[in-house]
C-alpha atoms as an extended CHARMM CRD file, in Angstrom:
* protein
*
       221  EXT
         1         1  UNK       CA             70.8300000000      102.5660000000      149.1890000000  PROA      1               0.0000000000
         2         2  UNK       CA             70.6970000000       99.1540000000      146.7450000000  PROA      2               0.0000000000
         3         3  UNK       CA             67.9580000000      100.3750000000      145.1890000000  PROA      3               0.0000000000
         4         4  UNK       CA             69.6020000000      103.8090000000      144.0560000000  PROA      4               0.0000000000
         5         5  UNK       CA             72.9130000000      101.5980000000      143.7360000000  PROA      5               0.0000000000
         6         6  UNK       CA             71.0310000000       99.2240000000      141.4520000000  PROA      6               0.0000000000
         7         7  UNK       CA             70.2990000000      101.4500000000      139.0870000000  PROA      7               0.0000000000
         8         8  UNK       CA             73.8240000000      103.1580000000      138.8090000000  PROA      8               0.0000000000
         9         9  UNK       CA             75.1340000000       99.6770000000      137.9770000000  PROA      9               0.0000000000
        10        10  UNK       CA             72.5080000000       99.5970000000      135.3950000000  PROA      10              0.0000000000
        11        11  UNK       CA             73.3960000000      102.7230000000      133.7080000000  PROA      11              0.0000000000
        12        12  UNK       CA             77.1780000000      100.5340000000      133.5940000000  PROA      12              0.0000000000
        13        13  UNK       CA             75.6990000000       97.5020000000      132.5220000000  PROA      13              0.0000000000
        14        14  UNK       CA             74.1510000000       99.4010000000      129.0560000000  PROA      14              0.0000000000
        15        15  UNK       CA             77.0000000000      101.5630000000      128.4830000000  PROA      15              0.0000000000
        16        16  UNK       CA             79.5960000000       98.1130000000      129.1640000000  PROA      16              0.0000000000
        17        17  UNK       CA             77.0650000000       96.6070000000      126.5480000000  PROA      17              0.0000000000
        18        18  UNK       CA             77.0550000000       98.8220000000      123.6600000000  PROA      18              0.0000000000
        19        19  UNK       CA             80.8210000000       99.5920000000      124.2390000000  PROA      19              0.0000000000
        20        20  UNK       CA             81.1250000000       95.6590000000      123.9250000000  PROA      20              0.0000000000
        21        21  UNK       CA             78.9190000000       95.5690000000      120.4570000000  PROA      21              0.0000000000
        22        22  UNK       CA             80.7170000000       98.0530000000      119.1010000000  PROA      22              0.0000000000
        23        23  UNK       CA             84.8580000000       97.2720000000      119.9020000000  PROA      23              0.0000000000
        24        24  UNK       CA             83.9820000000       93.9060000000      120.3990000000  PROA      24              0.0000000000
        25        25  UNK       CA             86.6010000000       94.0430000000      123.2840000000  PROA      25              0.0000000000
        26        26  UNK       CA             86.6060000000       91.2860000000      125.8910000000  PROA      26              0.0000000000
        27        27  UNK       CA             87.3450000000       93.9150000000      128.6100000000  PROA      27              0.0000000000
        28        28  UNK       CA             83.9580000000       95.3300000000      127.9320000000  PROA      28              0.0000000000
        29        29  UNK       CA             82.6600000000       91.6430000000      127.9930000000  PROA      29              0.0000000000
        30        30  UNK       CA             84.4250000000       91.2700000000      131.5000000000  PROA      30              0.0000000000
        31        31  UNK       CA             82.7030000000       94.1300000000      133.1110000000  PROA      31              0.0000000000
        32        32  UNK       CA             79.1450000000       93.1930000000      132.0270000000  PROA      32              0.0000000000
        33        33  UNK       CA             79.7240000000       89.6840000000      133.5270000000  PROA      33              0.0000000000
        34        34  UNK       CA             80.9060000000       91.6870000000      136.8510000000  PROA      34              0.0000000000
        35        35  UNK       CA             78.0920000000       94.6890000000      136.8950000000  PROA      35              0.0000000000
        36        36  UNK       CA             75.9330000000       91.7070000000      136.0820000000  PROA      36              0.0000000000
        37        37  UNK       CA             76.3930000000       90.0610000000      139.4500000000  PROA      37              0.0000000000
        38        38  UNK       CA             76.7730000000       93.1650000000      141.2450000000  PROA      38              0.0000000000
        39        39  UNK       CA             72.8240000000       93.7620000000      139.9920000000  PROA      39              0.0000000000
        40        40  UNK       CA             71.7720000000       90.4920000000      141.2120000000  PROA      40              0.0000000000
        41        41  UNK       CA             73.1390000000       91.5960000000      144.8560000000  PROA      41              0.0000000000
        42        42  UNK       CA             71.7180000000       94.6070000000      145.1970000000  PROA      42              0.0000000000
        43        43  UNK       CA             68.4120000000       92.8820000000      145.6400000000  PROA      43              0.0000000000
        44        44  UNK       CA             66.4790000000       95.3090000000      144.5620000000  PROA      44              0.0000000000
        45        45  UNK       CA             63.8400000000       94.2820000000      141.4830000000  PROA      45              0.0000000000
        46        46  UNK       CA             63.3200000000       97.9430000000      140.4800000000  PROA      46              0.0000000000
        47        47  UNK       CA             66.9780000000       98.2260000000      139.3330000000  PROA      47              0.0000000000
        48        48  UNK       CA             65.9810000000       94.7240000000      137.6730000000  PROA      48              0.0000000000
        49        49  UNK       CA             63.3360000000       95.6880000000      135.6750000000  PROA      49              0.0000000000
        50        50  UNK       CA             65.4730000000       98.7320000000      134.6640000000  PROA      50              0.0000000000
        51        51  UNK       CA             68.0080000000       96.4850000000      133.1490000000  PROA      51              0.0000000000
        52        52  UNK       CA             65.3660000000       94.1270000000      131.5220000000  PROA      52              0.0000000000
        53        53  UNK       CA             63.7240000000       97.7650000000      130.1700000000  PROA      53              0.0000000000
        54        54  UNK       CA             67.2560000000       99.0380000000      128.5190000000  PROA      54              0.0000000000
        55        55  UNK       CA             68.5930000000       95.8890000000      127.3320000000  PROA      55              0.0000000000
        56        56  UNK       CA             64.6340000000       95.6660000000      125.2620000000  PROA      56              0.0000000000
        57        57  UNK       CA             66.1660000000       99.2450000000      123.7870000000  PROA      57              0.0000000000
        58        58  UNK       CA             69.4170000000       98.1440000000      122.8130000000  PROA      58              0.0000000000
        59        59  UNK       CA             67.9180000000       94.1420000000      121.5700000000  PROA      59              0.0000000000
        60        60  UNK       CA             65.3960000000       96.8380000000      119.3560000000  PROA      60              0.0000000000
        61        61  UNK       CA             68.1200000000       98.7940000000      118.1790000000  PROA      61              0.0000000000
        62        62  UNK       CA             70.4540000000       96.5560000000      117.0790000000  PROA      62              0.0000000000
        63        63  UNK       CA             68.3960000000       93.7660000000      115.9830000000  PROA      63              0.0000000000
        64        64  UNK       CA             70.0530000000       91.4580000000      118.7900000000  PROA      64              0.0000000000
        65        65  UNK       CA             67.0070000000       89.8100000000      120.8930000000  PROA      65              0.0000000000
        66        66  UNK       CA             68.6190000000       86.0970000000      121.0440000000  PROA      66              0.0000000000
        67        67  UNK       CA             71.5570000000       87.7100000000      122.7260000000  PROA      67              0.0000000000
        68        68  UNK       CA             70.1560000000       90.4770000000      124.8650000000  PROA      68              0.0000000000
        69        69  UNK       CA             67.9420000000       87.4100000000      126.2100000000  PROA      69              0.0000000000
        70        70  UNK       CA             70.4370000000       85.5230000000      127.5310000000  PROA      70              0.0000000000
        71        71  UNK       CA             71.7720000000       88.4840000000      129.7660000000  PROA      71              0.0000000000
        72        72  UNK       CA             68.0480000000       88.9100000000      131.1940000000  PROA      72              0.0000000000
        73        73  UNK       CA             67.2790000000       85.2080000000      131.5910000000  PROA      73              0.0000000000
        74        74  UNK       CA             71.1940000000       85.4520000000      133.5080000000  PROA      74              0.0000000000
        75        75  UNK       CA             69.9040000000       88.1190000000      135.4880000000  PROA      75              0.0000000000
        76        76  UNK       CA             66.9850000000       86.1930000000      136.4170000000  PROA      76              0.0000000000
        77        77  UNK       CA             69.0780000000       83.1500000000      137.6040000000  PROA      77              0.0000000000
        78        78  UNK       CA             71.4990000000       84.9470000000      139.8630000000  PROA      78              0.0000000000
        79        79  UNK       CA             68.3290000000       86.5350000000      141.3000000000  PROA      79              0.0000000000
        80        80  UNK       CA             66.9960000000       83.3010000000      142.0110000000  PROA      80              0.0000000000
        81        81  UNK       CA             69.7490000000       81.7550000000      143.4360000000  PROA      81              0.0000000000
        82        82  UNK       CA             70.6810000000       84.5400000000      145.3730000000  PROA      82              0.0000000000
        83        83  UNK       CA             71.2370000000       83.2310000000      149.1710000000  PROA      83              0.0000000000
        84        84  UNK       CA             68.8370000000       85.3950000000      152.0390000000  PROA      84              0.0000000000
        85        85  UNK       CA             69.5490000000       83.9720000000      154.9490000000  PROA      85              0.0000000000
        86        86  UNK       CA             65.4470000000       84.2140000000      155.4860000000  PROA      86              0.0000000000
        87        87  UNK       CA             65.5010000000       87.8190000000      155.6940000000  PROA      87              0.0000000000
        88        88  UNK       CA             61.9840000000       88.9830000000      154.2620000000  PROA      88              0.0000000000
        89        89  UNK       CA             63.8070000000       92.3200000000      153.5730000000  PROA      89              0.0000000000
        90        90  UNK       CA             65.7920000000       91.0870000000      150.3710000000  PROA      90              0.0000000000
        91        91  UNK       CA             63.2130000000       87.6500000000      149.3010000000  PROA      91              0.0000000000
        92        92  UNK       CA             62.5060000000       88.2850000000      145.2850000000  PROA      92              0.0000000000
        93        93  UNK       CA             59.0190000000       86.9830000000      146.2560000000  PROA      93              0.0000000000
        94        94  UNK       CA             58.7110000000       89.8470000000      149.3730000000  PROA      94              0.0000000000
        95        95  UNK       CA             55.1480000000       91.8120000000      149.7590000000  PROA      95              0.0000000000
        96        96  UNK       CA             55.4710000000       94.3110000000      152.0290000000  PROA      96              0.0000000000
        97        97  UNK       CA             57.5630000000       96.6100000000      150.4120000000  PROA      97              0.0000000000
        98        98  UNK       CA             54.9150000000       96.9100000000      147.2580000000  PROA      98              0.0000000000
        99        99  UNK       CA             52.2730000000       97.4670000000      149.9960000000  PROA      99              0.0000000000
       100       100  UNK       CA             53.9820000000      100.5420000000      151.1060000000  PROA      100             0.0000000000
       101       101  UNK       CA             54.7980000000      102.0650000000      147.6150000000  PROA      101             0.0000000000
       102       102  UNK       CA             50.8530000000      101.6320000000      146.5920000000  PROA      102             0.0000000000
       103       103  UNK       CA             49.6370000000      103.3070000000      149.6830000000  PROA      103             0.0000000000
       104       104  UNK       CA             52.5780000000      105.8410000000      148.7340000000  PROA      104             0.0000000000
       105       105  UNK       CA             51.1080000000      105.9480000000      145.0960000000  PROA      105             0.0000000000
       106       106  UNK       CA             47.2200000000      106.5830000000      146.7360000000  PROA      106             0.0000000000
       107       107  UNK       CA             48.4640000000      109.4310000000      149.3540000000  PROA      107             0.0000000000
       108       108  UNK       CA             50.5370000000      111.3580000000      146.2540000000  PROA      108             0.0000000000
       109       109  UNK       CA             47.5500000000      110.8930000000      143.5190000000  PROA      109             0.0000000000
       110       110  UNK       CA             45.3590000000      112.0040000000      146.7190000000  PROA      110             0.0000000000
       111       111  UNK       CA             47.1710000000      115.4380000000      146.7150000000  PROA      111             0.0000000000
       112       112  UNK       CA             47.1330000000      116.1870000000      143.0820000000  PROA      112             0.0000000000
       113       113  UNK       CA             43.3890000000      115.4660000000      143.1880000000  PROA      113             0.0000000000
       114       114  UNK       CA             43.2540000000      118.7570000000      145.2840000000  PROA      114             0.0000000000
       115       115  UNK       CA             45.4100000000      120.4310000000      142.9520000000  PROA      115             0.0000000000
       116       116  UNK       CA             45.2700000000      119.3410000000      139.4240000000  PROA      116             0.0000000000
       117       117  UNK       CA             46.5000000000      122.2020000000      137.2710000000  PROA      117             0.0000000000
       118       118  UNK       CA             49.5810000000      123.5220000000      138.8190000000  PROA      118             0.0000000000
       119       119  UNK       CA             50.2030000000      121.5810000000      141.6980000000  PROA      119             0.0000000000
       120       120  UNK       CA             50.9370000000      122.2090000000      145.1630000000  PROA      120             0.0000000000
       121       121  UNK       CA             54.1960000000      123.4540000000      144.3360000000  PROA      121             0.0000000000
       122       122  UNK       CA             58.0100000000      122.6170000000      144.5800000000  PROA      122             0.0000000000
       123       123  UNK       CA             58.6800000000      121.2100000000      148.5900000000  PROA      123             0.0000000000
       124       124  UNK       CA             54.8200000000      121.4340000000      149.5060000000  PROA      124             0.0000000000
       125       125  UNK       CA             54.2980000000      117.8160000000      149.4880000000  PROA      125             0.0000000000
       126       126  UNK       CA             55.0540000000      117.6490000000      153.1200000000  PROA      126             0.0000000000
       127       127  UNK       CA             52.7870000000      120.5460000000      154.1280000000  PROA      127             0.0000000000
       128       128  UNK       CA             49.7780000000      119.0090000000      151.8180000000  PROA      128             0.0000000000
       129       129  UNK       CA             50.0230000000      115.7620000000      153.0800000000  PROA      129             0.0000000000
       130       130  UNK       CA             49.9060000000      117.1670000000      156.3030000000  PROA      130             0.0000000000
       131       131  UNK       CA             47.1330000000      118.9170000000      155.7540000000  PROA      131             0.0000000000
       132       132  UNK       CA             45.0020000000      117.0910000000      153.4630000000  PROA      132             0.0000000000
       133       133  UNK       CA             45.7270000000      113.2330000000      154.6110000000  PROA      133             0.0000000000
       134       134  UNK       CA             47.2050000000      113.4640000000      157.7840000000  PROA      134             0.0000000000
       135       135  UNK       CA             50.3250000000      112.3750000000      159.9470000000  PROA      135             0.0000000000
       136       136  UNK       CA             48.7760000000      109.1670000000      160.9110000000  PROA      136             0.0000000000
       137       137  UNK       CA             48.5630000000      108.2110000000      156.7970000000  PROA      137             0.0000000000
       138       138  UNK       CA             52.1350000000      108.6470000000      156.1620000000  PROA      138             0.0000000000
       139       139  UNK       CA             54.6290000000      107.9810000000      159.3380000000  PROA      139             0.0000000000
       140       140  UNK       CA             56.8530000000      105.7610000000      157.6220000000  PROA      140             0.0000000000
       141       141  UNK       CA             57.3380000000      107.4910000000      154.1020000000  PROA      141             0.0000000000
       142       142  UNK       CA             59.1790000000      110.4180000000      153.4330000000  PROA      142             0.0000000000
       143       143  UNK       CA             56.9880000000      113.4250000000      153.7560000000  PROA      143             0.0000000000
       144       144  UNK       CA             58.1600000000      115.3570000000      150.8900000000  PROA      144             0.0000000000
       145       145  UNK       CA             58.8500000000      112.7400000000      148.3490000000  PROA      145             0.0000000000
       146       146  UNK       CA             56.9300000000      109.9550000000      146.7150000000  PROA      146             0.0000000000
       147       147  UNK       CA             57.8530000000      106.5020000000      146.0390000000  PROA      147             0.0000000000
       148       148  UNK       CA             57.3680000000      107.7820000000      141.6380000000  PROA      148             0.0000000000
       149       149  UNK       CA             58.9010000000      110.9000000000      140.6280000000  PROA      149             0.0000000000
       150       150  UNK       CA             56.1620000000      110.9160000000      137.8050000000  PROA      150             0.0000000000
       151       151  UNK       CA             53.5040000000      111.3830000000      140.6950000000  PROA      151             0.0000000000
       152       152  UNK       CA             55.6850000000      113.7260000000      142.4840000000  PROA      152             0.0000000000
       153       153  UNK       CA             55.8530000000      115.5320000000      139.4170000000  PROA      153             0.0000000000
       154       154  UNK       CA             52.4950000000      115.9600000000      138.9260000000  PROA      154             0.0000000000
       155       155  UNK       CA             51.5800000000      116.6240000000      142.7700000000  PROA      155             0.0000000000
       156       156  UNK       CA             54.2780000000      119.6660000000      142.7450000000  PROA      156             0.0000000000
       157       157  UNK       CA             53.6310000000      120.9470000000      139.4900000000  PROA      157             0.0000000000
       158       158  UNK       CA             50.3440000000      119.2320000000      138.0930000000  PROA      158             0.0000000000
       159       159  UNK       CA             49.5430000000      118.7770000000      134.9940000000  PROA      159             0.0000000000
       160       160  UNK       CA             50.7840000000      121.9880000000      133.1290000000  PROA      160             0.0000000000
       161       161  UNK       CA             54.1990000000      121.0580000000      135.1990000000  PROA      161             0.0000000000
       162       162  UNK       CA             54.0920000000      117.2970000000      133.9240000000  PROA      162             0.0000000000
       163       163  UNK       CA             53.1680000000      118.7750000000      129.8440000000  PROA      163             0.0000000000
       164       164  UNK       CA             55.8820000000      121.3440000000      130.4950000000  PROA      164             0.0000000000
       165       165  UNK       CA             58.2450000000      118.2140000000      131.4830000000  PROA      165             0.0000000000
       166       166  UNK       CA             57.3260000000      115.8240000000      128.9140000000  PROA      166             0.0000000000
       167       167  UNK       CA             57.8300000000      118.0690000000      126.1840000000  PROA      167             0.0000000000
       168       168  UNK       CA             61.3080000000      119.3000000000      127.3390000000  PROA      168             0.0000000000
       169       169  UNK       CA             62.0180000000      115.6470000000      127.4680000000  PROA      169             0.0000000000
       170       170  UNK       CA             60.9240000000      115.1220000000      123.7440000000  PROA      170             0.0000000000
       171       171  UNK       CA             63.0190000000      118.2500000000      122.7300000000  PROA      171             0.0000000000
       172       172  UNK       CA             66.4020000000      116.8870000000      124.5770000000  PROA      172             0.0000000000
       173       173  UNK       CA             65.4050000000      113.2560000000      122.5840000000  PROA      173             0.0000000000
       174       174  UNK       CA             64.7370000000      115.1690000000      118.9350000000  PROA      174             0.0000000000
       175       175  UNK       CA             68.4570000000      116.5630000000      119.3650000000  PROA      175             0.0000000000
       176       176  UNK       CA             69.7900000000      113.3470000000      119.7970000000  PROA      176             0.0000000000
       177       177  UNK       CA             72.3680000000      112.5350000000      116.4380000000  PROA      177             0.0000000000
       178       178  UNK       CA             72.0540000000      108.5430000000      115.1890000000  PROA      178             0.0000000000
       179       179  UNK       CA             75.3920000000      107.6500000000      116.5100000000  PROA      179             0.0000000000
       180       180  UNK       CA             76.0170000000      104.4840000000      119.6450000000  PROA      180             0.0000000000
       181       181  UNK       CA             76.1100000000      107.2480000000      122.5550000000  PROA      181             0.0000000000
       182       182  UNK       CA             72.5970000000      108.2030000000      121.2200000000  PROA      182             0.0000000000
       183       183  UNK       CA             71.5220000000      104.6910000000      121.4380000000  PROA      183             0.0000000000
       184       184  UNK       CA             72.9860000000      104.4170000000      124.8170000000  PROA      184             0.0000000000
       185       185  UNK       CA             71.2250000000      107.6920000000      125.5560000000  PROA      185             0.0000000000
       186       186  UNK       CA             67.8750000000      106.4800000000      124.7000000000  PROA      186             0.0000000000
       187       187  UNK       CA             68.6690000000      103.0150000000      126.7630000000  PROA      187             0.0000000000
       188       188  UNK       CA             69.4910000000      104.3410000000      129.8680000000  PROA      188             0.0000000000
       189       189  UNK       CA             66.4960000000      106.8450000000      129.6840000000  PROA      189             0.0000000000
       190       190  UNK       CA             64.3590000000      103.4080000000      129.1790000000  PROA      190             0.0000000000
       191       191  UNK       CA             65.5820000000      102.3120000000      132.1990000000  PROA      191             0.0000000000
       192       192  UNK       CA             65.3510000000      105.4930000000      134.1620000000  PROA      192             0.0000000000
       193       193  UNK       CA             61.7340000000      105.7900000000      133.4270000000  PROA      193             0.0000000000
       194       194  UNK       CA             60.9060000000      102.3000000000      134.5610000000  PROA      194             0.0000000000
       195       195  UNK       CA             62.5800000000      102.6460000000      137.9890000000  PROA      195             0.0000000000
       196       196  UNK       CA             61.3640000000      106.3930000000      138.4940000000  PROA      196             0.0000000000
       197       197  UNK       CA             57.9930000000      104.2500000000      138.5410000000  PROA      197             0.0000000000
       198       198  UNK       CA             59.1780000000      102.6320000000      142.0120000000  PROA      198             0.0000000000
       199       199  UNK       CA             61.5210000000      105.2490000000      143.3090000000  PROA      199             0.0000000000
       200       200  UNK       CA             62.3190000000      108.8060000000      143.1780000000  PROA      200             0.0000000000
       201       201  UNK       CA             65.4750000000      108.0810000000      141.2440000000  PROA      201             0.0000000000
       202       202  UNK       CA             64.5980000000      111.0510000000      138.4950000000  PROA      202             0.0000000000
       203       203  UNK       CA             66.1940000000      113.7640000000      140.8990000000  PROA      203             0.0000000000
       204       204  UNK       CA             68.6280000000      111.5020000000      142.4080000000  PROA      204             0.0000000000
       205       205  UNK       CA             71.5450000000      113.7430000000      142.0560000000  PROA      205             0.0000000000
       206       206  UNK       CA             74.1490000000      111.0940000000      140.9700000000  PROA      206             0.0000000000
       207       207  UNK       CA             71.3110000000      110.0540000000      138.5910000000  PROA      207             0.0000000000
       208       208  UNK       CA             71.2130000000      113.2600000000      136.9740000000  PROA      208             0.0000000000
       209       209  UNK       CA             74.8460000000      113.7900000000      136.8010000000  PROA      209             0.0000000000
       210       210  UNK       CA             75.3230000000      110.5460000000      134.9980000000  PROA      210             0.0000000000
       211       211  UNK       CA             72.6030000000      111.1940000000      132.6330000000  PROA      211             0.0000000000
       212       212  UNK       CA             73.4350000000      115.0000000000      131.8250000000  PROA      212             0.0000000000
       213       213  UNK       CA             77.1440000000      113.8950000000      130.9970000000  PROA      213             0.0000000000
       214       214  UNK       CA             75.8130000000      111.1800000000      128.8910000000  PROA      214             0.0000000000
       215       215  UNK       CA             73.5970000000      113.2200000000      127.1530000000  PROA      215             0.0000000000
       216       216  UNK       CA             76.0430000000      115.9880000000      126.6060000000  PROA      216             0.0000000000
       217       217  UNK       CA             78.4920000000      113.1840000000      124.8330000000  PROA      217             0.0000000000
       218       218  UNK       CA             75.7640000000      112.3770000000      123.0570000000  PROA      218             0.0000000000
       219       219  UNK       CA             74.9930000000      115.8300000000      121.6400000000  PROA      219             0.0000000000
       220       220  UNK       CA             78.6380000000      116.4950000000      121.2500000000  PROA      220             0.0000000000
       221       221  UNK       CA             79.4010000000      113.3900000000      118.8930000000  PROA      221             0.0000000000
């Protein structure tokens, strides 16, 4: 999936980055340039605004926006120039897809509605929608997911579940040490958060195990 893809290569792109600012190595250097492109051809503007998202982090951090610029306004011109053979599917400019993720957003907020405190529980979404909205409403998404993990959060567990997650998410960020893996940490979280918006890429298992081993570096150092 490019869109799941995209963001992997994104979680590369920040670590290549701040490995790069720190060594100053040009092998580091190399492999931005290359995870750079590999972005652009995923197609998939989710995984873009991820990278635009982290980079912000590590521009903030380190006091670099002049340079962190250039890598987003790069990002933008490979996207542009991108060929598409005039397949709608992968256009920058295409419609239909953000069509389908708001009516996603409507059916999910839709189901919290009828349960706002606690949810309808961990792998009820399917049998809520199907009761409460209807098979007609939601043929072509997947039944037990939503196209934001934030809403899926909050339609599983509701709002004590979402308070519950935030705060654990706080406590894991408060045991972060100042040191570059922390920085890293807290760039790739950026970007996390801004593509769980579009996608369910917070439980993405490949997600989490990059982000867990990550974070446990981070803690260690």
């Amino acid at each position: 999936d490019p869109t799941f893809l995209g963001l992997i290569i994104v979680f590369g792109l920040l670590l290549s980055i701040n490995r790069f600012i720190d060594s100053r190595e040009k092998k580091y250097l190399l492999i931005t340039v290359f995870l750079l492109v590999s972005l652009a051809f995923t197609y998939s503007r989710a995984s873009y605004l991820a990278f635009l998202g982290g980079i912000f982090v590590i521009a903030f951090t380190e006091k670099k926006f002049r340079k962190m610029m250039v890598l987003a306004i790069a990002l933008l011109v490979f996207a542009l120039l991108l060929p598409t053979a005039r397949n709608h599917s992968i256009e920058l400019t295409r419609s239909f897809s953000i069509i389908a993720r708001l009516d996603n957003y409507k059916e999910t907020v839709e189901v919290f509605k009828k349960f706002p405190v606690f949810g309808v529980g961990f792998n009820n979404l399917c049998i809520a929608r199907n009761k409460y909205i209807g098979m007609e409403s939601f043929t072509s998404h997947a039944c037990s997911g939503s196209d934001s993990s934030l809403l899926l959060i909050l339609a599983t567990t509701g709002t004590i579940g979402l308070m519950v997650f935030a705060g654990s998410i706080l406590g894991v960020f408060k045991s972060l040490t100042e040191n570059r893996e922390a920085q890293t940490v807290i760039a790739v979280s950026m970007a996390l958060f801004i593509h769980s918006l579009f996608s369910n890429s917070l439980f993405f298992p490949w997600v989490m195990g990059y982000v867990v081993i990550l974070l446990a570096v981070s803690v260690t150092k």
